[in-house]
Coordinates of C-alpha atoms in Angstrom, one line a residue:
M221 CA 126.9 163.7 100.6
E222 CA 126.2 160.8 102.9
N223 CA 123.1 159.8 100.9
I224 CA 125.1 159.8 97.7
V225 CA 127.7 157.5 99.3
I226 CA 125.0 155.1 100.5
K227 CA 123.3 155.1 97.2
S228 CA 126.6 154.4 95.4
T229 CA 127.4 151.6 97.7
W230 CA 124.0 149.9 97.2
Q231 CA 124.3 150.4 93.4
E232 CA 127.8 148.7 93.5
Y233 CA 126.3 145.8 95.6
L234 CA 123.4 145.2 93.3
C235 CA 125.6 145.4 90.2
S236 CA 127.9 142.8 91.8
E237 CA 125.0 140.5 92.6
L238 CA 123.6 140.7 89.1
R239 CA 126.9 140.0 87.4
N240 CA 127.8 136.7 85.6
W241 CA 124.3 135.4 85.2
H242 CA 123.6 133.4 82.0
I243 CA 120.3 133.5 80.2
A244 CA 119.7 129.8 80.9
E245 CA 120.2 130.4 84.6
L246 CA 117.7 133.2 84.7
C247 CA 115.2 131.2 82.7
F248 CA 115.5 128.3 85.1
M249 CA 115.0 130.7 88.0
A250 CA 111.8 132.0 86.5
F251 CA 110.7 128.4 85.6
A252 CA 111.3 127.1 89.1
L253 CA 109.4 130.0 90.8
L254 CA 106.5 129.9 88.4
S255 CA 106.3 126.1 88.7
V256 CA 105.9 126.2 92.4
V257 CA 103.3 128.9 92.3
I258 CA 101.2 127.5 89.4
L259 CA 101.3 123.9 90.4
T260 CA 100.4 124.7 94.0
I261 CA 97.5 126.8 93.0
V262 CA 96.2 124.2 90.5
T263 CA 96.5 121.3 92.9
G264 CA 95.4 123.3 96.0
G265 CA 98.1 121.4 97.9
D266 CA 99.6 124.2 100.0
S267 CA 99.1 127.6 101.5
L268 CA 100.6 131.1 100.9
L269 CA 103.1 130.3 103.7
G270 CA 104.3 127.2 101.8
I271 CA 104.6 129.0 98.5
T272 CA 106.6 131.9 100.1
S273 CA 108.9 129.4 101.9
A274 CA 109.5 127.5 98.8
S275 CA 110.1 130.6 96.7
T276 CA 112.6 132.1 99.1
G277 CA 114.3 128.7 99.4
I278 CA 114.8 128.5 95.7
M279 CA 116.2 132.0 95.5
Y280 CA 118.6 131.2 98.3
T281 CA 119.9 128.1 96.6
L282 CA 120.3 129.7 93.2
L283 CA 122.1 132.7 94.6
A284 CA 124.3 130.5 96.8
G285 CA 125.2 128.4 93.9
K286 CA 126.3 131.5 92.0
G287 CA 128.4 132.6 95.0
K288 CA 126.3 135.7 95.7
R289 CA 126.2 137.2 99.2
S290 CA 122.5 138.2 98.9
C291 CA 121.5 134.5 99.2
Y292 CA 121.5 134.9 103.0
F293 CA 118.8 137.5 103.0
F294 CA 116.5 135.0 101.3
G295 CA 117.9 132.3 103.6
I296 CA 116.8 134.2 106.7
V297 CA 113.2 134.3 105.5
N298 CA 113.2 130.7 104.3
T299 CA 114.6 129.3 107.5
F300 CA 112.0 131.0 109.6
L301 CA 109.0 129.9 107.5
Y302 CA 110.2 126.4 106.8
G303 CA 110.8 125.7 110.5
F304 CA 107.1 126.6 111.1
I305 CA 106.0 124.3 108.3
A306 CA 108.1 121.4 109.7
M307 CA 106.6 122.0 113.1
Q308 CA 103.0 121.7 111.6
N309 CA 104.0 118.4 110.0
R310 CA 105.7 117.0 113.2
I311 CA 109.1 116.8 111.5
Y312 CA 110.8 118.1 114.6
G313 CA 114.4 117.6 113.5
D314 CA 113.9 120.0 110.6
M315 CA 112.1 122.5 112.9
I316 CA 115.0 122.6 115.4
L317 CA 117.5 122.7 112.5
N318 CA 116.0 125.8 111.0
W319 CA 115.2 127.8 114.1
A320 CA 118.1 126.9 116.4
Y321 CA 120.8 126.5 113.8
Y322 CA 120.1 127.7 110.3
L323 CA 118.8 131.1 111.3
P324 CA 122.0 132.2 113.3
M325 CA 124.2 130.6 110.6
Q326 CA 122.7 132.9 108.0
F327 CA 124.2 135.8 109.8
A328 CA 127.5 134.0 110.1
G329 CA 127.4 133.4 106.4
I330 CA 126.9 137.0 105.6
W331 CA 129.9 137.9 107.6
F332 CA 132.2 135.2 106.3
W333 CA 131.2 135.6 102.6
Q334 CA 131.6 139.4 102.8
R335 CA 135.2 138.9 104.1
N336 CA 136.0 136.4 101.3
Y337 CA 134.3 138.1 98.3
D338 CA 136.0 138.5 95.0
A339 CA 134.8 141.9 93.8
Q340 CA 136.4 141.5 90.4
K341 CA 134.5 138.2 89.7
G342 CA 131.4 139.3 91.5
E343 CA 131.2 136.1 93.6
V344 CA 132.6 134.5 96.7
K345 CA 136.0 132.7 96.6
K346 CA 135.5 128.9 96.4
M347 CA 137.7 126.3 98.1
K348 CA 137.9 122.5 98.7
L349 CA 138.5 120.4 101.8
S350 CA 141.7 118.6 102.2
F351 CA 141.7 114.7 102.3
S352 CA 142.0 114.7 106.1
G353 CA 139.3 117.2 106.4
R354 CA 136.9 115.0 104.3
L355 CA 137.8 112.0 106.4
I356 CA 137.1 113.8 109.7
F357 CA 133.9 115.2 108.2
I358 CA 132.5 111.7 107.3
V359 CA 133.3 110.2 110.7
L360 CA 131.7 113.0 112.7
T361 CA 128.7 113.1 110.4
L362 CA 128.0 109.3 110.8
A363 CA 128.3 109.5 114.6
A364 CA 126.0 112.5 114.8
W365 CA 123.4 110.8 112.6
V366 CA 123.1 107.7 114.8
L367 CA 122.9 109.8 118.0
L368 CA 120.2 112.2 116.8
A369 CA 118.1 109.3 115.3
V370 CA 118.0 107.6 118.7
I371 CA 116.9 110.9 120.4
L372 CA 114.2 111.6 117.8
E373 CA 112.9 108.0 118.0
H374 CA 112.6 108.4 121.8
F375 CA 110.4 111.5 121.3
K376 CA 108.3 109.6 118.7
G377 CA 109.2 111.9 115.8
Q378 CA 108.0 111.0 112.3
S379 CA 110.7 109.0 110.3
P380 CA 113.4 109.5 112.9
Y381 CA 116.3 108.1 110.9
L382 CA 115.5 110.0 107.7
D383 CA 114.8 113.1 109.8
S384 CA 118.1 112.7 111.5
A385 CA 120.0 112.1 108.3
T386 CA 118.7 115.4 106.7
T387 CA 119.3 117.3 110.0
V388 CA 122.9 116.2 110.5
L389 CA 123.8 116.4 106.8
S390 CA 122.2 119.9 106.7
C391 CA 124.2 121.0 109.7
A392 CA 127.4 119.8 108.2
A393 CA 126.6 121.2 104.8
M394 CA 125.7 124.6 106.2
I395 CA 129.2 124.8 107.9
L396 CA 130.8 123.9 104.6
T397 CA 128.6 126.6 102.9
V398 CA 129.8 129.3 105.3
M399 CA 133.4 128.0 104.8
R400 CA 132.8 128.3 101.0
R401 CA 133.7 124.6 100.3
F402 CA 132.8 122.7 97.2
E403 CA 131.8 119.6 99.3
Q404 CA 128.7 121.4 100.5
W405 CA 126.9 120.5 97.3
L406 CA 127.6 116.8 97.7
C407 CA 126.0 117.0 101.2
W408 CA 123.1 119.2 99.9
T409 CA 122.4 116.7 97.1
L410 CA 122.1 113.8 99.7
V411 CA 119.9 116.0 101.9
N412 CA 117.7 117.0 99.0
G413 CA 117.2 113.4 97.8
I414 CA 116.2 112.2 101.3
S415 CA 114.0 115.3 101.8
I416 CA 112.1 114.5 98.6
F417 CA 111.2 111.1 100.0
L418 CA 110.4 112.5 103.4
W419 CA 108.0 115.2 102.1
Y420 CA 106.5 112.9 99.5
K421 CA 105.3 110.8 102.4
V422 CA 103.8 113.9 104.0
Y423 CA 102.1 114.7 100.7
L424 CA 100.7 111.2 100.3
S425 CA 99.3 111.2 103.9
S426 CA 97.8 114.7 104.0
G427 CA 97.7 116.1 100.4
N428 CA 99.4 119.2 101.7
S429 CA 102.9 120.7 101.3
I430 CA 103.1 120.3 97.5
A431 CA 105.1 123.5 97.3
T432 CA 107.6 122.2 99.8
L433 CA 107.9 118.9 97.9
L434 CA 108.6 120.8 94.6
M435 CA 111.1 123.0 96.4
W436 CA 113.2 120.0 97.3
V437 CA 113.0 118.6 93.8
I438 CA 114.3 121.9 92.5
F439 CA 117.0 121.9 95.2
F440 CA 118.1 118.4 94.1
I441 CA 118.5 119.5 90.5
C442 CA 120.4 122.7 91.6
G443 CA 122.7 120.6 93.9
L444 CA 123.9 118.5 91.0
V445 CA 124.5 121.4 88.7
F446 CA 126.3 123.5 91.4
A447 CA 128.4 120.5 92.5
W448 CA 129.8 120.3 89.0
Q449 CA 130.3 124.1 88.7
W450 CA 132.0 124.5 92.1
H451 CA 134.2 121.5 91.5
K452 CA 135.6 123.1 88.4
S453 CA 136.1 126.6 89.8
A454 CA 137.1 125.9 93.5
G455 CA 140.6 126.7 94.6
S456 CA 143.3 124.3 95.9
N457 CA 142.8 122.3 99.1
E458 CA 143.4 123.9 102.4

């Protein structure tokens, strides 16, 4: 009897995660994953580690954009692998961000999204920040960006101000993600744009990390799309 209950629970979970996908979204998912694998193999610009990190990152972003709880399982794998890649390329802000912050936040996201999941719609309940919340967010983010940039510059990190911007914005965006706020996608779009520039510099200097660079390009596209979708469907301000 216990096995039947467990099987039924997992079936319900999978059905919920697979609900509300459009053909175009599934095609884009397949295109994004195949692009990373094929272009990386053709150019020889990355390792299996980079391909796996990029693929799990893409899955995380697409599932999060759809409001699916399973995004965090891919996020756990991605944060661990991406932190290692960042360490290899001396982008220490991203390394610290992923291992010390993103990883535990994945588990927090699982808990919060499970508590605020709309079983009828098959997705998490979406909200927006209030005006005062947005103002506080902007002020704190700017202050943290300058402080971290000074610290990274002291330790001779690569591109300290860009590294600091992606790190601080990512921290703030992750909090908004766990809180299910629409504004997360505005932050992620900024992070993705800066990260494209940052990893393009890495690619030009070493010829490596093409999969990681492609991952950020795909993230940027997804961020724009999901910002529009969440803005339309998010609930009233809190």
